[in-house]
Short mmCIF file of C-alpha atoms in Angstrom, two decimals:
data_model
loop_
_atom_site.label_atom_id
_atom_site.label_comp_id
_atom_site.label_asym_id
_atom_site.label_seq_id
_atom_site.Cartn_x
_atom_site.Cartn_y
_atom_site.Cartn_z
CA UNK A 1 61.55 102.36 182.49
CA UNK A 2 61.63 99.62 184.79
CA UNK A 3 65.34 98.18 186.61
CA UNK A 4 65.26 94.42 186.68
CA UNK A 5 67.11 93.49 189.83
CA UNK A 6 68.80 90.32 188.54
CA UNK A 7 72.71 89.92 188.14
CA UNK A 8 73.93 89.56 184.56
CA UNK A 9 77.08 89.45 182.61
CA UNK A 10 77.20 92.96 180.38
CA UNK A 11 80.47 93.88 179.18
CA UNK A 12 82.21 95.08 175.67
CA UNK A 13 85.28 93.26 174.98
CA UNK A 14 87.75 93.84 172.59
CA UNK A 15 89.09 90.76 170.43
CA UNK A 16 91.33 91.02 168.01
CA UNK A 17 89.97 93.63 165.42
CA UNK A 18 86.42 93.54 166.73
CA UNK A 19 83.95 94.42 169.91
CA UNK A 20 81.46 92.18 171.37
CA UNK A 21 78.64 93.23 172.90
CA UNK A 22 76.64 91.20 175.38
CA UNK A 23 73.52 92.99 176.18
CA UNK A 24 70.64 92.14 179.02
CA UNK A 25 68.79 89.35 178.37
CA UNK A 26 66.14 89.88 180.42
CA UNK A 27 65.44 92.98 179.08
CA UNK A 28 62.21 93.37 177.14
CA UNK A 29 63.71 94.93 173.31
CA UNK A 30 67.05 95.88 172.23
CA UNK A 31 68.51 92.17 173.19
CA UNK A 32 69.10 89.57 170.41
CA UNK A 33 69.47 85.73 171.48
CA UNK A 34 73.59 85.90 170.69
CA UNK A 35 76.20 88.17 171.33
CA UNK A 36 76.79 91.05 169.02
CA UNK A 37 80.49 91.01 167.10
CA UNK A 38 81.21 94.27 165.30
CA UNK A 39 84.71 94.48 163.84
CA UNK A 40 84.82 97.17 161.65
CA UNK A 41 76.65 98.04 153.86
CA UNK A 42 80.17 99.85 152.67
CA UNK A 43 83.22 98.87 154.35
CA UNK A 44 81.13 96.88 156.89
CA UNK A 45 80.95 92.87 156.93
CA UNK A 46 78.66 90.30 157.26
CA UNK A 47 76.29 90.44 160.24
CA UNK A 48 76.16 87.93 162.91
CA UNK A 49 73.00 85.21 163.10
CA UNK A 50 70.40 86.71 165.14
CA UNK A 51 72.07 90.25 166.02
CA UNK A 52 70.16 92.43 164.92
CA UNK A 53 66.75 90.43 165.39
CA UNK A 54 64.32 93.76 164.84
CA UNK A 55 66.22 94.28 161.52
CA UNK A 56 63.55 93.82 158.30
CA UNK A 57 63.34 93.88 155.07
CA UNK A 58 60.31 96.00 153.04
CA UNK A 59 59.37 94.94 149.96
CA UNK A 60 57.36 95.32 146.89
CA UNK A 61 56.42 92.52 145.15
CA UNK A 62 58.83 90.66 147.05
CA UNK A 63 61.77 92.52 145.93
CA UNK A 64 63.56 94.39 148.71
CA UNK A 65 63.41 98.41 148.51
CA UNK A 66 64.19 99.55 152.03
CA UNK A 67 65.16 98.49 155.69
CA UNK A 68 62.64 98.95 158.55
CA UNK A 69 63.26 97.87 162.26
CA UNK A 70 60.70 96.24 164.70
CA UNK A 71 58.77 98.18 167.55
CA UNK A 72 56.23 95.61 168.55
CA UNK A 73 54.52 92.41 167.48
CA UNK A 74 52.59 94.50 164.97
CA UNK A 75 54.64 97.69 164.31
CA UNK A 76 57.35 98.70 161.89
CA UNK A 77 59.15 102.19 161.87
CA UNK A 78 61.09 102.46 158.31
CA UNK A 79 61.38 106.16 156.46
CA UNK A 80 58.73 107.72 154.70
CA UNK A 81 60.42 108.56 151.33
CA UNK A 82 60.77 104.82 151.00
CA UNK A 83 56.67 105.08 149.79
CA UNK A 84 56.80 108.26 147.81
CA UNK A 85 56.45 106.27 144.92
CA UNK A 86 53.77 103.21 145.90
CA UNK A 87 50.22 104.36 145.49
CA UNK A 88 49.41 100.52 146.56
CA UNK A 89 50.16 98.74 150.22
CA UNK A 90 48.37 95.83 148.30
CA UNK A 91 52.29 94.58 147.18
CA UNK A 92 53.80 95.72 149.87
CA UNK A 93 55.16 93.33 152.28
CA UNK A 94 57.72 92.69 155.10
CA UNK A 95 60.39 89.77 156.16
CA UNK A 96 61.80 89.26 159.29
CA UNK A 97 63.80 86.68 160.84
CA UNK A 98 66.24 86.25 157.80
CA UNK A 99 69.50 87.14 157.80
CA UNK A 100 69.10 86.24 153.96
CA UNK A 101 67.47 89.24 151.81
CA UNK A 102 64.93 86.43 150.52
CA UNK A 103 62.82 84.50 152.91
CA UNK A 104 64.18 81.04 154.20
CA UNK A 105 63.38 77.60 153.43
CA UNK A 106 63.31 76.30 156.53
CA UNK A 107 60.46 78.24 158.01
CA UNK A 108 62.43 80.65 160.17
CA UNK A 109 61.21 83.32 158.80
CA UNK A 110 58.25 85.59 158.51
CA UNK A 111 56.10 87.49 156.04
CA UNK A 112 53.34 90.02 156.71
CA UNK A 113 51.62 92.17 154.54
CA UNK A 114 51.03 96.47 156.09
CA UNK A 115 47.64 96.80 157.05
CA UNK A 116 48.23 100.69 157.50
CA UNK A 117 50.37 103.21 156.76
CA UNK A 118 51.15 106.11 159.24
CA UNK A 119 53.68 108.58 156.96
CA UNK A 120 54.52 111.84 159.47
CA UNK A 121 51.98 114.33 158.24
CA UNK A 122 55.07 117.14 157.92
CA UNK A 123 56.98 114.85 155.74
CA UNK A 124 58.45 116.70 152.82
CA UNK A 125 59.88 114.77 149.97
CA UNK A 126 62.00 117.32 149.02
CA UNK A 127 64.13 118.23 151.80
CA UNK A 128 63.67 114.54 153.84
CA UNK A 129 63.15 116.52 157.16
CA UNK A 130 60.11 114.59 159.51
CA UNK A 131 61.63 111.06 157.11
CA UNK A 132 59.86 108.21 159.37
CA UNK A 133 56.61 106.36 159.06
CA UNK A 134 55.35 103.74 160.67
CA UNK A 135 53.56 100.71 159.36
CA UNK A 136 50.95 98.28 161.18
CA UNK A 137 50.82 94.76 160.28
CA UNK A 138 48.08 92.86 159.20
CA UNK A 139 48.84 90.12 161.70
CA UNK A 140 51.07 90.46 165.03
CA UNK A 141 54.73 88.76 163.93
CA UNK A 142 55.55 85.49 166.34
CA UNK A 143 57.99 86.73 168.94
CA UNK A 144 58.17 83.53 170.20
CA UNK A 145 61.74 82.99 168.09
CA UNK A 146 65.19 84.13 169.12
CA UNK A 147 65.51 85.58 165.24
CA UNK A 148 62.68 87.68 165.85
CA UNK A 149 62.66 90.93 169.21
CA UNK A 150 61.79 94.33 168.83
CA UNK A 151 64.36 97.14 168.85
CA UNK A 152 64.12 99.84 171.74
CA UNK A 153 63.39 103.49 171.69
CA UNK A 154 65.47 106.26 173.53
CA UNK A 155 64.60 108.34 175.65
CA UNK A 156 62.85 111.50 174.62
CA UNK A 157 64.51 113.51 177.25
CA UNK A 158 67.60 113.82 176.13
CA UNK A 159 68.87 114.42 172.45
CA UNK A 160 70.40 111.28 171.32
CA UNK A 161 73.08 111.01 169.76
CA UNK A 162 75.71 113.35 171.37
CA UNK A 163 77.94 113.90 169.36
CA UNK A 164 81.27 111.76 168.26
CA UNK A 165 79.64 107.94 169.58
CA UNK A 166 79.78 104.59 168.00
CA UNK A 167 76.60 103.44 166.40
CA UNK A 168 75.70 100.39 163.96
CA UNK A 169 73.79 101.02 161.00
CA UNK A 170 72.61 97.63 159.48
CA UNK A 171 71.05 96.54 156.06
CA UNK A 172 70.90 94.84 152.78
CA UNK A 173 71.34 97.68 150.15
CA UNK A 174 74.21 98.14 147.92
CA UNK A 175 78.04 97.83 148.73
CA UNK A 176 79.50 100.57 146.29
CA UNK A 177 77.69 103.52 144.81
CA UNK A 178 78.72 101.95 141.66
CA UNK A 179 76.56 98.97 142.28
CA UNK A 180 72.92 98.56 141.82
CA UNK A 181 72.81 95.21 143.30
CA UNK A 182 71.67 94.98 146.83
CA UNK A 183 72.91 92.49 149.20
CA UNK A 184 71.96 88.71 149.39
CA UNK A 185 72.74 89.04 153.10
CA UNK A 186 72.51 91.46 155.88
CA UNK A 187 75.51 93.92 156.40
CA UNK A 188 76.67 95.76 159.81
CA UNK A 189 78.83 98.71 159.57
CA UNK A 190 80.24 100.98 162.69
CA UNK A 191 80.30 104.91 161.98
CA UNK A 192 80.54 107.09 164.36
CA UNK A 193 77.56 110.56 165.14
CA UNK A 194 79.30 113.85 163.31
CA UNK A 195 78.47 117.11 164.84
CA UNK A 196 75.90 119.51 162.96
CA UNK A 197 78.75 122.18 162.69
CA UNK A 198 81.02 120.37 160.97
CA UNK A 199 81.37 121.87 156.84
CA UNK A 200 79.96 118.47 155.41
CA UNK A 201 77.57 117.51 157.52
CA UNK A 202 75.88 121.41 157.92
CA UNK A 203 76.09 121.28 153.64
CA UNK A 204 73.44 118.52 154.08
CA UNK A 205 70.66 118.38 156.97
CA UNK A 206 68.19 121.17 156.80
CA UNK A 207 67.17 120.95 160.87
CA UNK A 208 69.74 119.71 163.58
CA UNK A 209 66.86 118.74 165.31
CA UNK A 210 65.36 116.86 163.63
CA UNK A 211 68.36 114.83 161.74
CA UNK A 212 71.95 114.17 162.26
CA UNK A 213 75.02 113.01 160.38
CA UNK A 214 77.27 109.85 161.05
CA UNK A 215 79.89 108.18 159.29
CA UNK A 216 83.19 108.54 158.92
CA UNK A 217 84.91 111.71 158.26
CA UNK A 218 87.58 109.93 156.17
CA UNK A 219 85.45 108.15 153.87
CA UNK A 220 85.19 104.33 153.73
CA UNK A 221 82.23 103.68 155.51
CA UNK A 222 78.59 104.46 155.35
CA UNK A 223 74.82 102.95 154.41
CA UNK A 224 74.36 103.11 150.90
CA UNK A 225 71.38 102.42 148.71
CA UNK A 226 69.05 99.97 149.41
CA UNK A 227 69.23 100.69 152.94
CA UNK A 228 66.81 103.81 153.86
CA UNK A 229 64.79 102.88 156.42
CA UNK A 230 67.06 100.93 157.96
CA UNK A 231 68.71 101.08 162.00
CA UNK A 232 71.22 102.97 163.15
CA UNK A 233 72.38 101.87 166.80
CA UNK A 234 73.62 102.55 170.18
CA UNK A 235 74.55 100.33 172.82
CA UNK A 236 73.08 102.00 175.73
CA UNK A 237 72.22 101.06 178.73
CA UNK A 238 73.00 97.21 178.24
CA UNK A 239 70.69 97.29 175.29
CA UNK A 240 70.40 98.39 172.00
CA UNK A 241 68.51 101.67 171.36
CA UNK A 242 67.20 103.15 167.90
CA UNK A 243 69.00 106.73 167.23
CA UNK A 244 68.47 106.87 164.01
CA UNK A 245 66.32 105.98 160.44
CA UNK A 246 68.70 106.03 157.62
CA UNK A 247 67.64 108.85 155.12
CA UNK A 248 69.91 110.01 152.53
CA UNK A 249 73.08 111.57 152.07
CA UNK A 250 75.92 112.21 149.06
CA UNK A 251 76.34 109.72 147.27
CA UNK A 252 78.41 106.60 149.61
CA UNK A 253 81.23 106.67 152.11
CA UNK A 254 82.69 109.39 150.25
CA UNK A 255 85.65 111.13 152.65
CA UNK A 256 83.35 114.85 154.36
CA UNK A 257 80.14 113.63 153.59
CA UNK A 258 78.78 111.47 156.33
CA UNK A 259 75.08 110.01 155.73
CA UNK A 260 72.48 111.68 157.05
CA UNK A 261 69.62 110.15 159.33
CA UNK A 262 66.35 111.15 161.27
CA UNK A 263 66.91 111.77 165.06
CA UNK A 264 64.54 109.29 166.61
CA UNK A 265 64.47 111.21 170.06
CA UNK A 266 62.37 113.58 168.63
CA UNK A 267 59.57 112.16 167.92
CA UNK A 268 59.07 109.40 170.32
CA UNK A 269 56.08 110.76 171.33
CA UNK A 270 54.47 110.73 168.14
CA UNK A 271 56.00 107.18 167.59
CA UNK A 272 53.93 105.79 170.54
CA UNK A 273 50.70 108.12 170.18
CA UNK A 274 50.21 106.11 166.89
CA UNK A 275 50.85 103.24 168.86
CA UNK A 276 48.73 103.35 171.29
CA UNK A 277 46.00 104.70 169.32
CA UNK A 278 45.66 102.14 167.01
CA UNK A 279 45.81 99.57 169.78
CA UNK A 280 42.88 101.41 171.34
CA UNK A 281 40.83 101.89 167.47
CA UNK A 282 42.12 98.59 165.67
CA UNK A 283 38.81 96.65 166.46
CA UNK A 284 36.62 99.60 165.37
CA UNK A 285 38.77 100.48 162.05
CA UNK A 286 37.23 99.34 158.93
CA UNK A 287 39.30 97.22 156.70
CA UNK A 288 40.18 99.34 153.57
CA UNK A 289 42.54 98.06 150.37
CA UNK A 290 45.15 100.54 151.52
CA UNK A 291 44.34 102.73 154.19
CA UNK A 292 46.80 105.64 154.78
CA UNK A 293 46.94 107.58 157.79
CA UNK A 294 48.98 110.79 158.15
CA UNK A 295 49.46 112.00 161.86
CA UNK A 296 51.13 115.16 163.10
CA UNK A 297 53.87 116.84 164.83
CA UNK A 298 54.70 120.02 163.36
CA UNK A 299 57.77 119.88 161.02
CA UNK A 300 58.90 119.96 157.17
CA UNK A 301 61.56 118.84 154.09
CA UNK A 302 65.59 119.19 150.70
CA UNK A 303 64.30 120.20 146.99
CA UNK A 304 63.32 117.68 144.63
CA UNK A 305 64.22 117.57 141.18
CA UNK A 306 63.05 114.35 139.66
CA UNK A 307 65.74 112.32 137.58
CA UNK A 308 66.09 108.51 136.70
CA UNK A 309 66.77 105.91 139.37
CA UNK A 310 70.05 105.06 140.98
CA UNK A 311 72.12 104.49 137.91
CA UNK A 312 72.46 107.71 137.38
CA UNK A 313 75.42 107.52 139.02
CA UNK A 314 76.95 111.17 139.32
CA UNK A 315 73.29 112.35 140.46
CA UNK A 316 72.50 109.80 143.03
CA UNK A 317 73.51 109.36 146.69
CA UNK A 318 74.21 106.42 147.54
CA UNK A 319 73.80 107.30 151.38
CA UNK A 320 71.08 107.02 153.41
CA UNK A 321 68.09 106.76 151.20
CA UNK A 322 68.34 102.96 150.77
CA UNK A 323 65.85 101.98 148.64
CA UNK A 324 67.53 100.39 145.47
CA UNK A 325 64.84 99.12 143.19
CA UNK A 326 61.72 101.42 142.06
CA UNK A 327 58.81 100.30 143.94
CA UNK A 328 55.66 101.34 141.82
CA UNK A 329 52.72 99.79 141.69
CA UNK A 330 49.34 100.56 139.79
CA UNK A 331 46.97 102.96 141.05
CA UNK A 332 45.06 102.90 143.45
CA UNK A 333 41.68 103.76 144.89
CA UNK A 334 43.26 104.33 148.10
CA UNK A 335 46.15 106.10 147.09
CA UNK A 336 48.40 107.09 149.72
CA UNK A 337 48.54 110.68 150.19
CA UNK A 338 51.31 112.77 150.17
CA UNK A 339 52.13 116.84 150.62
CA UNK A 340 53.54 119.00 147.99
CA UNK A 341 55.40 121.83 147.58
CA UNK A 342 54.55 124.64 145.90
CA UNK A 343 56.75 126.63 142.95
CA UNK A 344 57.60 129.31 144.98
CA UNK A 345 59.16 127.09 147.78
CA UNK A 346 60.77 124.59 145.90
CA UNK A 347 62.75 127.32 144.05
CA UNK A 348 63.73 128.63 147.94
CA UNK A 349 64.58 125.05 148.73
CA UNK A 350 66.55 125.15 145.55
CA UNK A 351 68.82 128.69 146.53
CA UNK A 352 69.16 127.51 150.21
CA UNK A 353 70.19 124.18 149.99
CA UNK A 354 72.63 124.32 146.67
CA UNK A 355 70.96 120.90 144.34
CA UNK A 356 69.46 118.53 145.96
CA UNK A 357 68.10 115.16 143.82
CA UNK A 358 66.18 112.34 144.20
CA UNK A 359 65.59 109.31 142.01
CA UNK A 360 61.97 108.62 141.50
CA UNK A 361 61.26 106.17 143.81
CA UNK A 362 62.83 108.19 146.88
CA UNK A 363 65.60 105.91 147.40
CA UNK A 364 68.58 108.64 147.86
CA UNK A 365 69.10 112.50 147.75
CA UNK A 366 71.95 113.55 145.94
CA UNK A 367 73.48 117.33 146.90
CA UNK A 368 76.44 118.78 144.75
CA UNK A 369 78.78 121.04 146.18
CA UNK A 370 79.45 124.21 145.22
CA UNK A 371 82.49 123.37 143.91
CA UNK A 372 80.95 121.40 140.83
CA UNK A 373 77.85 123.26 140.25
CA UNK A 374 79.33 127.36 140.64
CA UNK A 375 83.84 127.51 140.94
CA UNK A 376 83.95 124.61 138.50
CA UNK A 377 81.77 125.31 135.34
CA UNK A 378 82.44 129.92 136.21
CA UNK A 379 86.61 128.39 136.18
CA UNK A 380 86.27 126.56 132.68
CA UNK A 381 83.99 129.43 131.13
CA UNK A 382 86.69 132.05 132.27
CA UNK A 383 89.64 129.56 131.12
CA UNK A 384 87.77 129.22 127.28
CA UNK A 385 87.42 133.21 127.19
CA UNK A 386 91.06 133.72 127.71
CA UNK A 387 92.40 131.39 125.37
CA UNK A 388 89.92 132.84 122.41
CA UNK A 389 91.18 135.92 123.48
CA UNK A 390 94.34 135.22 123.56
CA UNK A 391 94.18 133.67 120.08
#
């Protein structure tokens, strides 16, 4: 990392119910044109023009389905269950530059079209561990606007986040789990990192290490559908740093279940191997309708049973796994490939981590507690014994 010796005004300052953050402006990512207000997606508010400038919106067939956050003129990272369900990139397409969820009229704006697809090789749709891919363009976005920088990366040194620190998720999905409307405009929302050992958040991630929880314990805040894919935040070092990819969680803002998220840290050397390696290849790659490429780390992923999108209310998440509308397309002859799970491990998956569901176009996970799928229903059997007994 390189120190810029210039002097510049960084501070957070409280006003009135909110912070503002004024980050380095000479810094090369993680720095939007205008200061950042945050005063308090569900039980967030309206984001600020230009804050969150790396913030985009995927789409298929120009309907919004997930978040995604700029790396580089020609790189998105977004989470890989938001394509379990598109066998075609030819649809697929991203904006950026809009604080609208629909492109503006004014030009401000931009649309590109994903050239490739780079979906983590251990990604397992079923238990959402290794949930990040990362999509190449199929022409470099303009950088040259303030409503359009690239998001930084943390360190891979260190674990990040500890645990109990302010972060910003931001996105367009839904407001209320009850909702299946997503957001005309983008929403910020401060939660705070959870530790792994706490009851709600240990009920959900399947690998500390590779995913975290955040939220609020109480309730009243969270991401919610419609936003997978999407940022979460931390102002660090006078810039603003990716810690996490919004994943899934039970359903939203509910008081002991936090969202869950993938832990960027861990596989920022994956992140820029792609990178770089397509940098290196791009001129020599042959242009294919939908090329897919799935690159390694080790890793895998929370059991799958298949049920109908996100109305389903009382199955459905409306956490992490943000994408609201079911993004299908037709086949493909370049369909994009994806690993399964076999029988035998999907009914493990099933024992170890209580019920875990997903709608059919990835968009949330939804895990029951024990308390409503064993005490509840053994309780009311015992209770309807007694009284024919009794009678």
């Amino acid at each position: 990392m390189r120190f810029l010796i210039f002097f510049f005004v960084v501070f957070i300052c409280k006003k009135g119910s909110g912070t503002i953050y004024q980050c380095n402006t000479n810094a090369s990512c993680g720095c939007s044109t205008s200061f950042t207000l945050v005063s308090r997606i569900v039980g967030g508010e309206t984001a600020g023009r230009q804050s969150w400038s790396w913030a985009i919106s995927l789409r298929s067939n120009g309907k919004h389905i997930c978040g995604g956050s700029i790396l580089s003129p020609s790189f998105i990272i977004t989470a890989a269950h938001c394509f379990n369900d598109i066998t075609n990139l030819t649809n697929i397409t991203i904006l950026a530059g809009s604080l609208s969820v629909t492109p503006s009229l004014n030009g401000s704006s931009q649309v590109r079209s994903v050239a490739q697809l780079y979906k983590h090789s251990d990604y397992d749709s079923s238990l959402f561990i290794n949930d990040l891919a990362l999509l190449r363009l199929s022409s470099p976005l303009n950088m040259g606007h303030g409503n359009i920088k690239s998001v930084c990366l943390p360190s891979d040194t260190v674990s990040q986040p500890s645990d109990n620190i302010n972060m910003i998720a931001v996105g367009w999905g839904t407001t209320s789990a009850l909702s299946s409307t997503v957001s005309s405009i983008l929403l910020q929302v401060t939660v705070q990192s959870i530790a792994s050992t706490y009851s709600g958040c240990k009920d959900l991630i399947s690998d500390s290490k590779l995913q975290f929880c955040a939220g609020i314990i109480t309730g009243g805040k969270d991401t919610c559908q419609g936003d997978s894919g999407g940022p979460l935040m931390a102002f660090a070092n006078n810039v603003w740093q990716l810690y996490g990819i919004t994943s899934y969680g039970y359903l939203c803002a509910l008081p002991g279940y936090p969202g869950v998220y993938t832990r960027v840290s861990f596989y920022i050397e994956w992140i820029k191997s792609i990178m770089s390696f397509d940098e290196i290849t791009t001129t020599t790659v042959s242009k294919s309708i939908n090329p897919t490429t799935t690159v390694s780390t080790t890793r895998k992923i929370l059991v799958r049973t298949t049920t109908n999108t996100r109305q389903s209310l009382a199955t459905t998440r409306t956490s992490k796994s943000k994408s609201p509308t079911t993004a299908r397309t037709g086949t493909s002859k370049n369909p994009i490939i994806t690993t399964t799970r076999t029988s035998k491990q999907l009914m493990t998956a099933k024992a170890a981590e209580s019920t875990f569901k997903i709608s059919n176009n990835g968009e949330h996970a939804t895990k029951k507690p024990l308390f409503f799928t064993v005490f509840l229903p053994t309780m009311a059997s015992l209770y309807s014994f007694l009284v024919l007994f009794l009678l």
